[in-house]
Amino acid sequence: MLEKNNYYGSQQMGGGQFHLKTPNFKKVKKAGIGVAVGVVVLLTASQSFYSLQEDEYAVVQTFGYAQVVETSGIKFKIPFVQNINKVSKASKQFAVGYDLETDESIDKESFMITSDYNFVNVDFYFEYQISDPIKYFYASEDPETIVKNLAQSYIRDTVGSHKVDEVLTTGKYAIQSEIKTKLQERMDEENIGIQITNAVIQDAEVPTAEVAQAFKNVEDAKQGMETAINNANADANTRIPAANAQADKIIKDAQAEKAALIAEAEGQTARFNSLYEEYIKFPLVTKQRMFYETMEEVLPKMKIYITDGSTQTMLPLDSFSTVDIQSGSGTKEDK
């Protein structure tokens, strides 16, 4: 029977003896070293290259010094010396007042008070991009949390400075623009490498149905007022041109009458001046001519009555065409 010993050497079987082959420890050692070297080479090779996509930045840190790689492709790095952190160039989102994944409301974030002491639920949606990867990684421990906390602070501050009507209706654009501006200015102050690209009021409503109905009634009244104003403006746009046209006609008629009167007055003045010039030359002749002309205008309109002075009988003479005058001595024909 074969007996095994705990060492390599000669073995006995029955009455005989045979020898086992002693392993070559040098060869085993070399093989182990070769395997170890191969593992180290593979590990080193795997740590020497990295790939970068089109929508990624790479922050390469070498002994505490960081630099940004923006171009895509296969990149080389010094293994075990350089550390690589990748960050997306794409826009990122977060919400205040509700959960982006489940769309469930978060009352402790959305419930706030306005300047006129009304309560509202306001949901905000934000978009941002990493503008400086080095600052994003090393300027703060958790930049996303910082951005969201600051956004909540500015939302409450801004909504609290506006009336409830503005928050629910007319002031939404101004409010979200103001919040975006304030948040970006604070990001610049904090210098954490984040750019705010969008801030939108996703939803704004009052917390109770009764208040919501009251605001609906107010909004309906406002729309009715706007409709009445628009109708009045349309009527004014119809009436005003007609009134302007009538006023222009009156003005033009008055100007024409004015011109006619002025022309007539100037003509009379010219005739008077002409007559006066003739009068200066021949005063007596001019007086006689003026007397005759005046009599020609006055006498045809007069009625002449002749009496003998002793009786009351009067004989009207309506015309000067031919008049027979009886006298004691005979008849005289006067024209």
XYZ file of C-alpha atoms in Angstrom:
335
model
C 0.000 0.000 0.000
C 1.181 3.482 -0.930
C 1.986 5.732 1.966
C 2.155 9.474 1.618
C 4.473 11.636 3.567
C 4.242 15.353 4.219
C 7.391 15.935 2.310
C 8.719 15.226 -1.131
C 11.289 12.426 -1.320
C 11.399 8.645 -1.473
C 8.265 6.585 -0.859
C 8.001 2.887 0.003
C 5.538 0.371 -1.399
C 5.666 -3.128 0.107
C 9.247 -4.233 0.228
C 10.371 -1.900 -2.566
C 11.128 1.793 -2.775
C 10.467 4.373 -5.475
C 11.206 8.105 -5.835
C 8.723 10.990 -6.436
C 9.750 13.915 -8.671
C 10.456 17.026 -6.637
C 8.615 20.175 -8.030
C 10.726 23.032 -9.556
C 10.061 25.968 -7.243
C 11.880 28.446 -9.507
C 9.560 27.792 -12.398
C 6.520 28.118 -10.192
C 7.840 31.396 -8.845
C 8.470 32.741 -12.336
C 4.975 31.759 -13.453
C 3.445 33.505 -10.466
C 5.450 36.615 -11.142
C 4.363 36.555 -14.787
C 0.716 36.289 -13.820
C 1.081 39.127 -11.341
C 2.824 41.293 -13.915
C 0.057 40.542 -16.423
C -2.613 41.526 -13.922
C -0.753 44.732 -13.122
C -0.381 45.504 -16.842
C -4.076 44.896 -17.488
C -5.056 46.954 -14.489
C -2.720 49.740 -15.529
C -4.056 49.669 -19.075
C -7.634 49.840 -17.825
C -6.710 52.821 -15.670
C -4.864 54.609 -18.473
C -7.779 55.363 -20.789
C -11.303 56.693 -20.491
C -14.023 57.643 -22.945
C -15.852 60.952 -23.078
C -19.258 61.449 -24.745
C -20.418 64.512 -26.678
C -22.645 65.675 -23.821
C -20.039 65.248 -21.063
C -17.266 67.190 -19.401
C -14.301 65.503 -17.745
C -12.556 67.069 -14.765
C -9.006 65.701 -14.579
C -7.309 66.098 -11.219
C -3.516 65.708 -11.006
C -1.924 66.106 -7.578
C -4.607 68.596 -6.557
C -4.559 70.524 -9.839
C -7.784 70.264 -11.898
C -8.462 70.919 -15.546
C -11.481 70.446 -17.796
C -11.631 68.258 -20.909
C -14.559 69.124 -23.180
C -13.899 67.202 -26.432
C -15.345 63.717 -26.798
C -13.467 60.482 -27.601
C -10.934 58.110 -26.010
C -8.629 59.971 -23.640
C -5.381 58.991 -21.894
C -4.693 59.588 -18.234
C -1.823 58.752 -15.966
C -2.934 55.678 -14.050
C -3.148 55.875 -10.261
C -2.105 59.535 -10.469
C -4.903 61.329 -12.281
C -8.523 61.093 -11.130
C -11.399 61.608 -13.570
C -14.844 63.036 -12.706
C -17.446 63.218 -15.467
C -20.345 65.659 -15.523
C -23.155 66.089 -18.032
C -23.443 69.145 -20.253
C -27.192 68.578 -20.604
C -29.784 70.654 -18.808
C -30.906 69.416 -15.402
C -34.202 69.983 -13.652
C -35.659 70.237 -10.190
C -39.053 71.203 -8.815
C -40.281 73.126 -5.794
C -43.730 72.260 -4.519
C -44.117 68.850 -6.148
C -42.167 65.702 -7.027
C -40.863 65.562 -10.603
C -41.098 61.781 -10.810
C -44.456 61.141 -9.151
C -46.026 64.600 -9.729
C -47.296 64.516 -6.165
C -47.701 67.805 -4.341
C -45.346 68.715 -1.496
C -47.381 71.083 0.645
C -44.543 72.187 2.885
C -42.770 73.579 -0.196
C -45.762 74.981 -2.129
C -47.845 76.513 0.677
C -47.028 80.211 1.195
C -48.573 83.610 2.002
C -48.944 86.700 -0.214
C -48.494 90.378 0.636
C -52.256 90.833 1.192
C -52.281 87.916 3.685
C -53.819 85.261 1.451
C -52.612 81.680 1.235
C -51.666 80.080 -2.070
C -50.106 76.863 -3.336
C -47.428 77.605 -5.922
C -45.399 74.964 -7.812
C -42.175 75.945 -9.560
C -40.112 74.179 -12.208
C -36.430 75.034 -12.689
C -33.803 74.152 -15.283
C -30.052 74.662 -14.875
C -26.757 73.718 -16.477
C -23.250 73.222 -15.150
C -21.276 76.166 -16.500
C -18.008 75.475 -14.671
C -17.335 71.786 -13.862
C -14.339 72.506 -11.617
C -16.308 74.877 -9.396
C -19.251 72.488 -9.504
C -17.108 69.658 -8.065
C -14.845 71.513 -5.673
C -16.561 74.763 -4.604
C -19.327 73.032 -2.638
C -20.153 69.611 -1.292
C -23.731 69.394 -2.629
C -24.476 72.147 -5.202
C -27.922 70.776 -6.163
C -29.165 71.036 -2.589
C -27.790 74.571 -2.319
C -29.603 75.630 -5.499
C -32.927 74.152 -4.401
C -32.749 75.685 -0.913
C -31.944 79.114 -2.343
C -34.766 78.751 -4.884
C -37.267 78.026 -2.093
C -36.061 81.067 -0.186
C -36.411 83.424 -3.148
C -39.789 81.964 -4.106
C -41.245 82.704 -0.672
C -39.656 86.148 -0.584
C -40.938 87.109 -4.033
C -44.433 85.633 -3.697
C -44.710 87.304 -0.296
C -44.146 90.707 -1.918
C -47.010 90.303 -4.440
C -50.776 90.255 -4.045
C -52.723 87.053 -4.512
C -54.320 88.306 -7.769
C -50.876 88.831 -9.274
C -49.680 85.386 -8.177
C -52.714 83.634 -9.651
C -53.206 85.681 -12.838
C -51.518 88.778 -14.178
C -48.212 88.770 -12.305
C -46.914 85.263 -13.048
C -44.425 86.300 -15.708
C -42.993 89.107 -13.577
C -42.710 86.848 -10.522
C -40.887 84.014 -12.267
C -38.545 86.469 -14.030
C -37.739 88.148 -10.716
C -37.020 84.798 -9.040
C -34.785 83.647 -11.897
C -32.794 86.890 -11.752
C -32.348 86.775 -7.974
C -31.342 83.108 -8.009
C -28.785 83.574 -10.778
C -27.255 86.584 -9.027
C -26.866 84.466 -5.893
C -25.324 81.643 -7.935
C -22.770 84.110 -9.257
C -21.996 85.218 -5.703
C -21.639 81.657 -4.433
C -19.482 80.808 -7.476
C -20.471 77.119 -7.624
C -20.481 76.777 -11.419
C -24.241 76.593 -12.036
C -26.252 78.614 -14.589
C -30.036 78.962 -14.104
C -31.664 78.679 -17.541
C -35.366 78.633 -16.732
C -37.801 79.302 -13.894
C -41.515 78.724 -14.473
C -44.611 78.785 -12.290
C -45.988 75.334 -13.027
C -49.209 75.822 -11.097
C -50.733 78.387 -8.740
C -53.999 77.960 -6.872
C -55.750 78.865 -3.669
C -56.020 76.163 -0.996
C -59.856 76.062 -0.652
C -62.719 75.655 -3.134
C -64.646 78.655 -1.750
C -61.720 81.000 -2.274
C -61.106 79.504 -5.720
C -64.734 80.240 -6.701
C -64.413 83.798 -5.409
C -61.319 84.350 -7.509
C -63.111 82.848 -10.509
C -65.946 85.338 -10.043
C -63.451 88.182 -9.847
C -61.737 86.970 -13.008
C -65.099 86.727 -14.816
C -65.890 90.290 -13.732
C -62.530 91.466 -15.038
C -63.142 89.762 -18.359
C -66.590 91.377 -18.533
C -65.010 94.755 -17.837
C -62.428 94.187 -20.563
C -65.196 93.184 -22.991
C -67.148 96.370 -22.186
C -64.015 98.472 -22.607
C -63.266 96.832 -25.956
C -66.825 97.422 -27.154
C -66.635 101.057 -26.048
C -63.330 101.474 -27.841
C -64.807 99.943 -30.991
C -67.782 102.328 -30.825
C -65.427 105.246 -30.207
C -63.328 104.191 -33.188
C -66.491 104.347 -35.296
C -67.847 107.625 -33.954
C -64.636 109.611 -33.659
C -63.717 109.469 -37.396
C -67.283 110.562 -38.303
C -67.124 113.409 -35.793
C -63.702 114.425 -37.067
C -65.001 114.435 -40.642
C -67.987 116.578 -39.634
C -65.718 118.938 -37.732
C -63.425 119.224 -40.748
C -66.425 120.060 -42.952
C -67.618 122.749 -40.549
C -64.137 124.218 -40.369
C -63.744 124.212 -44.149
C -67.193 125.822 -44.643
C -66.327 128.480 -42.077
C -63.001 129.118 -43.758
C -64.743 129.435 -47.142
C -67.330 131.852 -45.710
C -64.548 133.783 -44.035
C -62.676 134.055 -47.312
C -65.857 135.213 -49.098
C -66.610 137.877 -46.489
C -63.029 139.078 -46.537
C -63.094 139.252 -50.331
C -66.387 141.167 -50.275
C -65.078 143.564 -47.621
C -61.912 144.105 -49.587
C -63.991 144.775 -52.724
C -66.149 147.298 -50.907
C -63.070 148.908 -49.472
C -61.546 149.125 -52.927
C -64.737 150.719 -54.310
C -64.857 153.191 -51.428
C -61.215 154.084 -51.920
C -61.840 154.553 -55.629
C -64.881 156.722 -54.905
C -62.944 158.732 -52.382
C -60.188 159.369 -54.868
C -62.784 160.688 -57.353
C -64.372 162.770 -54.631
C -61.047 164.406 -53.817
C -60.657 165.376 -57.462
C -64.238 166.730 -58.007
C -66.101 167.071 -54.692
C -69.228 168.841 -56.042
C -69.760 166.520 -58.992
C -69.272 163.511 -56.802
C -71.793 164.804 -54.273
C -74.398 165.396 -56.976
C -73.828 161.979 -58.516
C -74.104 160.330 -55.139
C -77.324 162.283 -54.455
C -78.876 161.244 -57.717
C -77.889 157.619 -57.240
C -79.341 157.676 -53.748
C -82.597 159.206 -54.983
C -82.856 156.584 -57.689
C -82.772 153.945 -55.005
C -85.071 155.710 -52.527
C -87.840 157.408 -54.582
C -89.281 154.316 -56.376
C -90.122 152.913 -52.989
C -92.014 156.040 -51.818
C -95.737 156.905 -52.207
C -96.540 160.578 -52.965
C -99.750 162.234 -51.810
C -100.863 165.674 -53.257
C -103.412 167.903 -51.584
C -104.538 171.480 -52.075
C -103.858 172.259 -48.468
C -107.479 173.058 -47.533
C -109.167 169.698 -47.770
C -108.339 166.342 -46.220
C -108.680 164.456 -49.474
C -105.377 162.993 -50.626
C -104.750 161.511 -53.954
C -102.007 158.844 -53.938
C -99.630 158.844 -56.844
C -98.109 155.421 -57.005
C -95.930 156.008 -60.030
C -93.872 158.753 -61.585
C -94.356 157.417 -65.069
C -96.885 160.144 -66.143
C -98.668 162.486 -63.717
C -101.282 165.144 -64.728
C -101.245 168.024 -62.323
C -104.309 170.311 -62.401
C -103.672 173.921 -61.720
C -105.714 177.040 -62.082
C -104.039 178.054 -65.356
C -103.796 174.761 -67.243
C -102.173 171.257 -67.401
C -98.465 170.380 -66.881
C -96.919 167.027 -67.734
C -94.148 166.057 -65.409
C -92.002 163.016 -65.452
